Amino acid sequence: MSETMNKNNTIMNTYARLPVTFSHGEGVWLWDEDGNKYLDALSGIAVCGLGHAHPAVTAAVSTQAGKLVHTSNLYGIAVQQQLADKLAALSGMEKSFFGNSGAEANEAAIKIARLYGHNNDIAQPNIIVMEGSFHGRTMATLSATGNRKVQAGFEPLVQGFIRVPYNDIEAVKTVAKNTDNVVAILVEPVQGEGGINIPDTDYLNGLREICDEQNWLLMLDEIQTGMGRSGKWFAFEHSDIKPDVMTLAKALGNGVPIGVCLATGKAANVLQPGNHGSTFGGNPLVSAAALAVIDTMQENDLVSRAAQLGTQLVEAFSARLANNEHVVDVRGLGLLIGIELDTPCTELVTAALDNGLLINVAANNVVRLLPPLVLSDAEATQLVDKLCTLIDSFTASQPVAAQN
Ligand SMILES: *Cc1c(COP(=O)(O)O)cnc(C)c1O
């Protein structure tokens, strides 16, 4: 067992870490300290969309580090401005606020919603959030999260959230009818941590309609779905709508910590000097990395590649697992892919690790794949072969599902 796995070590014991430590990576591949090679089908949880050690990101970070790393937001930051311009052009949103993580991006969104409410004489503003959602681990974002495990032990929770089932327009309409201090809806276009839950195609359109009628803000948490992963730059582009607020983080910096809250229209100018801030947010180093990520994605047309790979992978998994009666569903939107089994399957994570494959299991029984967008066709085939073999041998050891 390596030193970093030692339970008595100096890192707080907040993670159930797998018994492996990586030393370097290239593209979709990682190598551990003993020289074993792994196909990374998780990308550091949807972060390394360009794979590991991408030369364009390495170059941008190195060059910027040699020029200027940090000055604080007391001063102008040219690369941050360039990044904000790029994000506005890509998304159609108007303004950016930069933080250092997904949770911080969502904190900014929550603050915008509350201030928007107060500006409209709503003293106790509420935000509608979803069952099964994940929005982060800070006090406000864990309160918004629809998973008791994330909240347990940290009560009192932050107030001002009303929870409804996901993918249920009627439930939102009921709240609209019965509650007059709602100011916003915060929702993931696809629930990632919740188990790759893909709502009906008209779900966001329906939410947009209610928000317009009620004068609420539609706030999309695209921290996992954004930056090309869904096969569009932003998952809302699969619908006909635009959000008022959108948060991004994970893949934005390809591993350099950066998050952003984008806003437009009536949400764009809610935050004013003194309302919010961050010491590190959008500093020259991370902004340069994010700019390199966007440029590289554009130059290599990686968003359409994600869409094409996603279709290809879901088809391949569906075909290969068609005769496995424990496989309930194979679903995906771009490179957000879920393979749902009829049985808890967290053991598959270690089985895959032992076979040189990095995967994750969400919601206990959904194999979650978030491979890098730079996956080649040959690597995609390897992923399908390896994983289907593992799933088949895992389910072969399970009791046969009850017939009805
Ligand atoms: C990962 C994630 C977050 C939290 O991001 P952190 O950078 O870990 O704070 C929030 N929302 C969604 C949808 C996520 O996937």
CSV table of C-alpha atoms and ligand atoms in Angstrom, one decimal:
chain,number,residue,atom,x,y,z
A,1,MET,CA,0.0,0.0,0.0
A,2,SER,CA,1.5,3.3,-1.0
A,3,GLU,CA,2.1,6.1,1.5
A,4,THR,CA,-0.8,8.2,0.3
A,5,MET,CA,-3.2,5.4,1.2
A,6,ASN,CA,-2.1,5.3,4.8
A,7,LYS,CA,-5.2,5.8,7.0
A,8,ASN,CA,-3.0,7.5,9.7
A,9,ASN,CA,-1.7,10.1,7.2
A,10,THR,CA,-1.9,13.8,7.5
A,11,ILE,CA,-4.8,14.2,5.0
A,12,MET,CA,-8.3,14.3,6.5
A,13,ASN,CA,-10.2,11.1,5.9
A,14,THR,CA,-12.9,12.5,3.7
A,15,TYR,CA,-12.5,10.2,0.7
A,16,ALA,CA,-12.8,6.5,0.3
A,17,ARG,CA,-9.8,6.4,-2.1
A,18,LEU,CA,-9.1,3.5,-4.4
A,19,PRO,CA,-5.7,1.8,-3.7
A,20,VAL,CA,-3.8,3.5,-6.6
A,21,THR,CA,-1.7,6.6,-7.1
A,22,PHE,CA,-0.9,7.9,-10.5
A,23,SER,CA,2.3,9.4,-11.5
A,24,HIS,CA,1.7,10.8,-15.0
A,25,GLY,CA,-0.7,10.7,-17.9
A,26,GLU,CA,-1.0,11.3,-21.6
A,27,GLY,CA,-4.3,11.6,-23.5
A,28,VAL,CA,-6.8,9.1,-22.2
A,29,TRP,CA,-4.1,7.1,-20.4
A,30,LEU,CA,-2.7,7.2,-16.8
A,31,TRP,CA,0.2,5.4,-15.3
A,32,ASP,CA,0.5,4.4,-11.7
A,33,GLU,CA,3.6,4.5,-9.5
A,34,ASP,CA,4.4,0.9,-10.4
A,35,GLY,CA,4.2,1.6,-14.2
A,36,ASN,CA,0.8,0.0,-14.8
A,37,LYS,CA,-1.3,1.7,-17.5
A,38,TYR,CA,-5.0,2.6,-17.2
A,39,LEU,CA,-7.6,3.8,-19.7
A,40,ASP,CA,-9.3,6.7,-18.0
A,41,ALA,CA,-13.0,6.6,-18.8
A,42,LEU,CA,-13.8,9.2,-16.1
A,43,SER,CA,-11.5,12.1,-16.9
A,44,GLY,CA,-11.0,13.1,-13.2
A,45,ILE,CA,-14.9,13.3,-13.0
A,46,ALA,CA,-15.6,15.1,-16.2
A,47,VAL,CA,-12.7,17.5,-15.8
A,48,CYS,CA,-9.9,16.5,-18.2
A,49,GLY,CA,-12.0,16.7,-21.4
A,50,LEU,CA,-8.8,17.1,-23.4
A,51,GLY,CA,-7.2,14.2,-21.6
A,52,HIS,CA,-4.1,14.3,-19.5
A,53,ALA,CA,-1.1,16.5,-20.0
A,54,HIS,CA,-2.6,18.1,-23.1
A,55,PRO,CA,0.3,20.0,-24.7
A,56,ALA,CA,-1.7,23.2,-25.5
A,57,VAL,CA,-2.9,23.5,-21.9
A,58,THR,CA,0.6,22.7,-20.6
A,59,ALA,CA,2.1,25.4,-22.8
A,60,ALA,CA,-0.5,28.0,-21.9
A,61,VAL,CA,0.0,27.3,-18.1
A,62,SER,CA,3.8,27.3,-18.4
A,63,THR,CA,3.9,30.5,-20.4
A,64,GLN,CA,1.4,32.3,-18.2
A,65,ALA,CA,3.2,31.1,-15.0
A,66,GLY,CA,6.4,32.6,-16.4
A,67,LYS,CA,4.7,36.0,-17.0
A,68,LEU,CA,2.1,36.6,-14.2
A,69,VAL,CA,0.2,34.2,-12.0
A,70,HIS,CA,-2.0,36.4,-9.7
A,71,THR,CA,-2.7,40.0,-9.0
A,72,SER,CA,-6.2,39.8,-7.5
A,73,ASN,CA,-9.4,41.3,-8.7
A,74,LEU,CA,-8.5,44.7,-7.4
A,75,TYR,CA,-7.0,45.3,-10.8
A,76,GLY,CA,-7.8,44.6,-14.4
A,77,ILE,CA,-7.0,41.1,-15.7
A,78,ALA,CA,-6.6,41.0,-19.5
A,79,VAL,CA,-6.8,37.2,-19.8
A,80,GLN,CA,-9.9,37.0,-17.6
A,81,GLN,CA,-11.5,39.6,-19.9
A,82,GLN,CA,-10.6,37.6,-23.0
A,83,LEU,CA,-12.1,34.4,-21.4
A,84,ALA,CA,-15.3,36.2,-20.4
A,85,ASP,CA,-15.6,37.5,-24.0
A,86,LYS,CA,-15.1,34.0,-25.4
A,87,LEU,CA,-17.6,32.4,-23.0
A,88,ALA,CA,-20.2,35.1,-23.9
A,89,ALA,CA,-19.7,34.5,-27.6
A,90,LEU,CA,-19.9,30.7,-27.1
A,91,SER,CA,-23.0,30.7,-24.9
A,92,GLY,CA,-24.9,33.8,-25.8
A,93,MET,CA,-24.8,34.7,-22.1
A,94,GLU,CA,-23.7,38.3,-21.3
A,95,LYS,CA,-21.6,38.3,-18.1
A,96,SER,CA,-19.2,36.1,-16.1
A,97,PHE,CA,-18.3,35.9,-12.5
A,98,PHE,CA,-15.2,33.7,-11.9
A,99,GLY,CA,-14.6,31.5,-8.9
A,100,ASN,CA,-12.5,28.4,-8.3
A,101,SER,CA,-14.9,25.5,-8.2
A,102,GLY,CA,-18.3,24.3,-9.2
A,103,ALA,CA,-19.7,24.9,-5.7
A,104,GLU,CA,-18.5,28.5,-5.8
A,105,ALA,CA,-20.1,29.0,-9.2
A,106,ASN,CA,-23.4,27.8,-7.8
A,107,GLU,CA,-23.0,30.0,-4.7
A,108,ALA,CA,-22.8,32.9,-7.0
A,109,ALA,CA,-25.9,31.7,-8.8
A,110,ILE,CA,-27.8,31.3,-5.5
A,111,LYS,CA,-26.7,34.8,-4.4
A,112,ILE,CA,-27.9,36.3,-7.7
A,113,ALA,CA,-31.3,34.6,-7.3
A,114,ARG,CA,-31.7,35.9,-3.7
A,115,LEU,CA,-30.6,39.4,-4.6
A,116,TYR,CA,-32.9,39.4,-7.6
A,117,GLY,CA,-35.7,38.4,-5.2
A,118,HIS,CA,-34.9,41.2,-2.7
A,119,ASN,CA,-34.7,43.7,-5.6
A,120,ASN,CA,-38.2,42.6,-6.5
A,121,ASP,CA,-39.4,43.1,-2.8
A,122,ILE,CA,-39.4,39.4,-2.0
A,123,ALA,CA,-37.9,39.3,1.5
A,124,GLN,CA,-37.8,35.5,1.9
A,125,PRO,CA,-36.9,34.3,-1.6
A,126,ASN,CA,-37.1,30.5,-2.4
A,127,ILE,CA,-35.3,28.6,-5.1
A,128,ILE,CA,-36.8,25.4,-6.6
A,129,VAL,CA,-34.3,22.5,-6.7
A,130,MET,CA,-34.7,18.9,-7.7
A,131,GLU,CA,-34.7,15.5,-6.0
A,132,GLY,CA,-31.5,13.5,-7.0
A,133,SER,CA,-29.6,16.7,-7.8
A,134,PHE,CA,-26.0,17.5,-6.9
A,135,HIS,CA,-24.8,21.1,-6.6
A,136,GLY,CA,-21.7,20.9,-4.4
A,137,ARG,CA,-20.5,20.6,-0.8
A,138,THR,CA,-20.5,24.2,0.6
A,139,MET,CA,-23.4,24.9,3.0
A,140,ALA,CA,-25.7,26.5,0.5
A,141,THR,CA,-24.9,24.1,-2.3
A,142,LEU,CA,-25.3,21.0,-0.1
A,143,SER,CA,-28.6,22.4,1.1
A,144,ALA,CA,-29.6,22.7,-2.6
A,145,THR,CA,-28.4,19.2,-3.3
A,146,GLY,CA,-31.1,16.4,-3.4
A,147,ASN,CA,-29.2,13.7,-1.6
A,148,ARG,CA,-29.6,13.3,2.2
A,149,LYS,CA,-26.1,11.6,2.5
A,150,VAL,CA,-24.5,14.9,1.4
A,151,GLN,CA,-26.5,16.9,4.1
A,152,ALA,CA,-26.6,14.5,7.0
A,153,GLY,CA,-24.7,15.9,10.0
A,154,PHE,CA,-24.4,19.4,8.7
A,155,GLU,CA,-27.8,20.7,9.9
A,156,PRO,CA,-29.0,23.4,10.2
A,157,LEU,CA,-29.2,23.6,6.4
A,158,VAL,CA,-29.4,26.8,4.5
A,159,GLN,CA,-33.1,27.7,4.1
A,160,GLY,CA,-34.9,28.9,1.0
A,161,PHE,CA,-34.9,25.8,-1.2
A,162,ILE,CA,-38.1,24.0,-2.3
A,163,ARG,CA,-37.6,20.5,-3.6
A,164,VAL,CA,-39.6,18.8,-6.3
A,165,PRO,CA,-39.1,15.6,-8.3
A,166,TYR,CA,-36.8,15.8,-11.4
A,167,ASN,CA,-38.3,15.8,-14.8
A,168,ASP,CA,-41.7,16.7,-13.5
A,169,ILE,CA,-43.2,19.9,-14.9
A,170,GLU,CA,-46.5,19.5,-13.1
A,171,ALA,CA,-44.7,19.5,-9.7
A,172,VAL,CA,-43.1,22.8,-10.6
A,173,LYS,CA,-46.5,24.2,-11.7
A,174,THR,CA,-48.0,23.1,-8.4
A,175,VAL,CA,-45.4,25.1,-6.5
A,176,ALA,CA,-46.0,28.1,-8.8
A,177,LYS,CA,-49.7,27.9,-8.0
A,178,ASN,CA,-49.2,27.6,-4.2
A,179,THR,CA,-46.1,29.7,-3.4
A,180,ASP,CA,-45.6,33.3,-4.1
A,181,ASN,CA,-42.0,33.9,-3.0
A,182,VAL,CA,-40.2,31.7,-5.5
A,183,VAL,CA,-37.5,33.5,-7.4
A,184,ALA,CA,-35.6,30.9,-9.4
A,185,ILE,CA,-35.2,27.3,-10.5
A,186,LEU,CA,-31.8,25.6,-10.2
A,187,VAL,CA,-31.5,22.5,-12.2
A,188,GLU,CA,-29.0,20.2,-14.0
A,189,PRO,CA,-29.9,19.6,-17.7
A,190,VAL,CA,-28.7,16.0,-17.1
A,191,GLN,CA,-28.2,14.8,-13.5
A,192,GLY,CA,-24.6,13.5,-13.3
A,193,GLU,CA,-24.0,12.4,-9.8
A,194,GLY,CA,-27.7,11.3,-9.6
A,195,GLY,CA,-27.0,8.6,-12.1
A,196,ILE,CA,-27.0,10.1,-15.6
A,197,ASN,CA,-30.7,11.0,-15.5
A,198,ILE,CA,-31.7,12.5,-18.8
A,199,PRO,CA,-35.0,14.3,-18.7
A,200,ASP,CA,-37.7,14.4,-21.4
A,201,THR,CA,-36.6,16.5,-24.4
A,202,ASP,CA,-39.1,19.3,-23.7
A,203,TYR,CA,-38.3,19.5,-19.9
A,204,LEU,CA,-36.1,22.6,-20.1
A,205,ASN,CA,-38.6,24.2,-22.5
A,206,GLY,CA,-41.3,23.6,-20.0
A,207,LEU,CA,-39.3,25.1,-17.1
A,208,ARG,CA,-38.4,28.1,-19.3
A,209,GLU,CA,-42.1,28.7,-19.9
A,210,ILE,CA,-43.0,28.6,-16.2
A,211,CYS,CA,-40.0,30.9,-15.4
A,212,ASP,CA,-41.2,33.4,-18.0
A,213,GLU,CA,-44.7,33.4,-16.7
A,214,GLN,CA,-43.7,33.7,-13.1
A,215,ASN,CA,-40.7,36.1,-13.6
A,216,TRP,CA,-38.4,33.5,-12.1
A,217,LEU,CA,-34.8,33.0,-13.1
A,218,LEU,CA,-33.9,29.7,-14.9
A,219,MET,CA,-30.5,28.7,-13.5
A,220,LEU,CA,-28.8,25.8,-15.1
A,221,ASP,CA,-26.0,23.9,-13.3
A,222,GLU,CA,-23.9,22.8,-16.3
A,223,ILE,CA,-20.8,22.1,-14.2
A,224,GLN,CA,-20.8,18.5,-15.4
A,225,THR,CA,-22.7,18.8,-18.7
A,226,GLY,CA,-21.0,21.9,-20.0
A,227,MET,CA,-17.9,22.5,-22.2
A,228,GLY,CA,-18.9,20.0,-24.9
A,229,ARG,CA,-19.5,16.9,-22.8
A,230,SER,CA,-23.1,16.6,-23.9
A,231,GLY,CA,-22.2,16.9,-27.6
A,232,LYS,CA,-23.1,20.6,-27.6
A,233,TRP,CA,-21.0,23.3,-26.0
A,234,PHE,CA,-23.8,23.5,-23.3
A,235,ALA,CA,-26.5,21.0,-22.7
A,236,PHE,CA,-29.2,23.7,-22.9
A,237,GLU,CA,-28.5,23.8,-26.7
A,238,HIS,CA,-30.3,20.5,-27.0
A,239,SER,CA,-33.5,22.4,-26.2
A,240,ASP,CA,-34.9,25.7,-27.7
A,241,ILE,CA,-34.2,27.8,-24.6
A,242,LYS,CA,-31.5,29.9,-23.0
A,243,PRO,CA,-31.1,30.1,-19.2
A,244,ASP,CA,-30.8,33.3,-17.3
A,245,VAL,CA,-27.9,31.9,-15.2
A,246,MET,CA,-25.6,29.1,-16.0
A,247,THR,CA,-22.7,27.6,-14.0
A,248,LEU,CA,-19.6,25.9,-15.4
A,249,ALA,CA,-16.5,24.5,-13.8
A,250,LYS,CA,-15.2,20.9,-14.2
A,251,ALA,CA,-13.9,20.8,-17.8
A,252,LEU,CA,-13.4,24.5,-18.1
A,253,GLY,CA,-9.7,24.4,-17.1
A,254,ASN,CA,-9.0,20.8,-17.9
A,255,GLY,CA,-7.9,20.3,-14.3
A,256,VAL,CA,-6.8,23.8,-13.4
A,257,PRO,CA,-9.3,24.9,-10.8
A,258,ILE,CA,-11.8,27.4,-12.3
A,259,GLY,CA,-15.5,27.9,-12.1
A,260,VAL,CA,-17.8,30.5,-13.6
A,261,CYS,CA,-21.3,31.8,-13.1
A,262,LEU,CA,-22.7,33.3,-16.3
A,263,ALA,CA,-25.8,35.5,-16.4
A,264,THR,CA,-27.8,37.3,-19.0
A,265,GLY,CA,-30.9,39.6,-19.3
A,266,LYS,CA,-32.4,40.5,-16.0
A,267,ALA,CA,-29.9,38.4,-14.1
A,268,ALA,CA,-26.8,40.0,-15.8
A,269,ASN,CA,-26.5,43.1,-13.6
A,270,VAL,CA,-27.9,41.9,-10.3
A,271,LEU,CA,-24.5,41.6,-8.6
A,272,GLN,CA,-23.0,45.1,-8.1
A,273,PRO,CA,-19.7,46.2,-6.4
A,274,GLY,CA,-19.5,44.9,-2.9
A,275,ASN,CA,-22.1,42.1,-3.4
A,276,HIS,CA,-19.7,39.3,-4.2
A,277,GLY,CA,-16.0,38.5,-4.8
A,278,SER,CA,-13.2,36.1,-4.8
A,279,THR,CA,-9.4,36.5,-4.2
A,280,PHE,CA,-8.3,33.9,-6.7
A,281,GLY,CA,-11.3,33.9,-9.0
A,282,GLY,CA,-10.3,34.2,-12.7
A,283,ASN,CA,-6.6,34.9,-12.0
A,284,PRO,CA,-4.3,35.1,-15.0
A,285,LEU,CA,-3.0,31.5,-14.6
A,286,VAL,CA,-6.4,29.7,-14.6
A,287,SER,CA,-7.9,32.1,-17.2
A,288,ALA,CA,-5.0,31.3,-19.6
A,289,ALA,CA,-5.6,27.6,-19.1
A,290,ALA,CA,-9.4,27.9,-19.8
A,291,LEU,CA,-8.7,30.0,-23.0
A,292,ALA,CA,-6.3,27.2,-24.2
A,293,VAL,CA,-9.0,24.6,-23.5
A,294,ILE,CA,-11.6,26.5,-25.6
A,295,ASP,CA,-9.2,27.2,-28.4
A,296,THR,CA,-8.1,23.5,-28.5
A,297,MET,CA,-11.7,22.3,-28.5
A,298,GLN,CA,-12.6,24.7,-31.4
A,299,GLU,CA,-9.5,23.8,-33.5
A,300,ASN,CA,-10.2,20.1,-33.2
A,301,ASP,CA,-14.0,20.3,-33.4
A,302,LEU,CA,-14.2,18.3,-30.2
A,303,VAL,CA,-17.8,19.2,-29.5
A,304,SER,CA,-19.1,17.4,-32.6
A,305,ARG,CA,-16.6,14.6,-31.8
A,306,ALA,CA,-18.2,14.2,-28.4
A,307,ALA,CA,-21.7,13.9,-30.0
A,308,GLN,CA,-20.5,11.3,-32.5
A,309,LEU,CA,-18.5,9.3,-30.0
A,310,GLY,CA,-21.4,9.3,-27.6
A,311,THR,CA,-23.8,7.9,-30.2
A,312,GLN,CA,-21.1,5.3,-31.2
A,313,LEU,CA,-20.5,4.2,-27.6
A,314,VAL,CA,-24.1,3.9,-26.6
A,315,GLU,CA,-24.8,1.8,-29.7
A,316,ALA,CA,-21.8,-0.4,-29.1
A,317,PHE,CA,-22.7,-0.9,-25.4
A,318,SER,CA,-26.3,-1.6,-26.2
A,319,ALA,CA,-25.4,-4.2,-28.8
A,320,ARG,CA,-22.7,-5.9,-26.7
A,321,LEU,CA,-25.0,-6.0,-23.6
A,322,ALA,CA,-28.2,-6.8,-25.3
A,323,ASN,CA,-28.3,-10.4,-24.0
A,324,ASN,CA,-27.4,-9.4,-20.4
A,325,GLU,CA,-30.7,-9.5,-18.5
A,326,HIS,CA,-29.2,-7.5,-15.6
A,327,VAL,CA,-28.6,-4.5,-17.8
A,328,VAL,CA,-31.7,-2.3,-17.4
A,329,ASP,CA,-30.7,0.6,-19.6
A,330,VAL,CA,-27.9,2.1,-21.6
A,331,ARG,CA,-28.3,5.8,-21.9
A,332,GLY,CA,-26.3,8.8,-22.8
A,333,LEU,CA,-26.1,12.4,-24.0
A,334,GLY,CA,-22.8,12.9,-25.8
A,335,LEU,CA,-20.1,11.6,-23.5
A,336,LEU,CA,-22.3,11.5,-20.4
A,337,ILE,CA,-23.0,7.8,-20.4
A,338,GLY,CA,-24.8,5.6,-17.9
A,339,ILE,CA,-25.2,1.8,-17.9
A,340,GLU,CA,-27.9,0.9,-15.4
A,341,LEU,CA,-27.9,-2.5,-13.8
A,342,ASP,CA,-30.7,-4.2,-11.8
A,343,THR,CA,-28.3,-4.6,-8.9
A,344,PRO,CA,-25.9,-2.5,-6.8
A,345,CYS,CA,-22.6,-2.7,-8.7
A,346,THR,CA,-20.0,-0.5,-6.9
A,347,GLU,CA,-17.7,-3.5,-6.9
A,348,LEU,CA,-17.3,-3.0,-10.6
A,349,VAL,CA,-15.1,0.0,-9.9
A,350,THR,CA,-12.3,-2.0,-8.3
A,351,ALA,CA,-12.7,-4.9,-10.8
A,352,ALA,CA,-12.2,-2.3,-13.5
A,353,LEU,CA,-9.2,-0.8,-11.8
A,354,ASP,CA,-7.6,-4.2,-11.5
A,355,ASN,CA,-8.1,-4.5,-15.2
A,356,GLY,CA,-6.6,-1.1,-16.1
A,357,LEU,CA,-9.8,0.8,-16.5
A,358,LEU,CA,-11.1,3.8,-14.6
A,359,ILE,CA,-14.9,4.0,-14.3
A,360,ASN,CA,-17.4,5.2,-11.6
A,361,VAL,CA,-20.7,4.0,-10.3
A,362,ALA,CA,-23.4,6.6,-9.5
A,363,ALA,CA,-26.6,6.1,-7.6
A,364,ASN,CA,-25.3,2.6,-6.6
A,365,ASN,CA,-26.3,0.8,-9.8
A,366,VAL,CA,-25.4,3.0,-12.7
A,367,VAL,CA,-21.9,2.6,-14.3
A,368,ARG,CA,-21.0,6.2,-15.1
A,369,LEU,CA,-18.6,6.9,-18.0
A,370,LEU,CA,-17.3,10.4,-18.7
A,371,PRO,CA,-14.4,9.7,-21.0
A,372,PRO,CA,-12.1,12.4,-22.4
A,373,LEU,CA,-13.4,14.0,-25.7
A,374,VAL,CA,-10.1,13.1,-27.3
A,375,LEU,CA,-10.8,9.4,-27.1
A,376,SER,CA,-9.9,7.7,-30.4
A,377,ASP,CA,-12.1,5.1,-32.2
A,378,ALA,CA,-9.6,2.4,-31.3
A,379,GLU,CA,-9.6,3.5,-27.6
A,380,ALA,CA,-13.4,3.6,-27.7
A,381,THR,CA,-13.4,0.0,-28.9
A,382,GLN,CA,-11.0,-1.0,-26.1
A,383,LEU,CA,-13.3,0.7,-23.6
A,384,VAL,CA,-16.4,-1.2,-24.8
A,385,ASP,CA,-14.6,-4.6,-24.9
A,386,LYS,CA,-13.0,-4.2,-21.4
A,387,LEU,CA,-16.1,-2.9,-19.7
A,388,CYS,CA,-18.6,-5.3,-21.3
A,389,THR,CA,-16.4,-8.3,-20.3
A,390,LEU,CA,-16.3,-7.0,-16.8
A,391,ILE,CA,-20.0,-6.3,-16.6
A,392,ASP,CA,-20.8,-9.8,-18.0
A,393,SER,CA,-18.6,-11.5,-15.5
A,394,PHE,CA,-19.9,-9.4,-12.6
A,395,THR,CA,-23.6,-10.1,-13.5
A,396,ALA,CA,-22.9,-13.8,-14.1
A,397,SER,CA,-22.1,-14.0,-10.4
A,398,GLN,CA,-25.5,-12.3,-9.5
A,399,PRO,CA,-28.7,-14.2,-8.9
A,400,VAL,CA,-31.1,-14.2,-11.9
A,401,ALA,CA,-33.6,-11.3,-11.8
A,402,ALA,CA,-37.1,-12.2,-10.7
A,403,GLN,CA,-39.3,-12.8,-13.6
A,404,ASN,CA,-42.8,-11.2,-13.7
B,1,LIG,C1,-19.1,18.5,-9.6
B,1,LIG,C2,-20.4,19.2,-9.5
B,1,LIG,C3,-20.6,20.3,-8.7
B,1,LIG,C4,-19.5,20.7,-7.6
B,1,LIG,O1,-18.3,21.1,-8.2
B,1,LIG,P1,-17.0,21.2,-7.2
B,1,LIG,O2,-16.0,21.8,-8.1
B,1,LIG,O3,-16.7,19.9,-6.7
B,1,LIG,O4,-17.4,22.2,-6.1
B,1,LIG,C5,-21.8,21.0,-8.7
B,1,LIG,N1,-22.7,20.6,-9.6
B,1,LIG,C6,-22.6,19.6,-10.5
B,1,LIG,C7,-23.7,19.3,-11.4
B,1,LIG,C8,-21.4,18.8,-10.4
B,1,LIG,O5,-21.3,17.8,-11.3
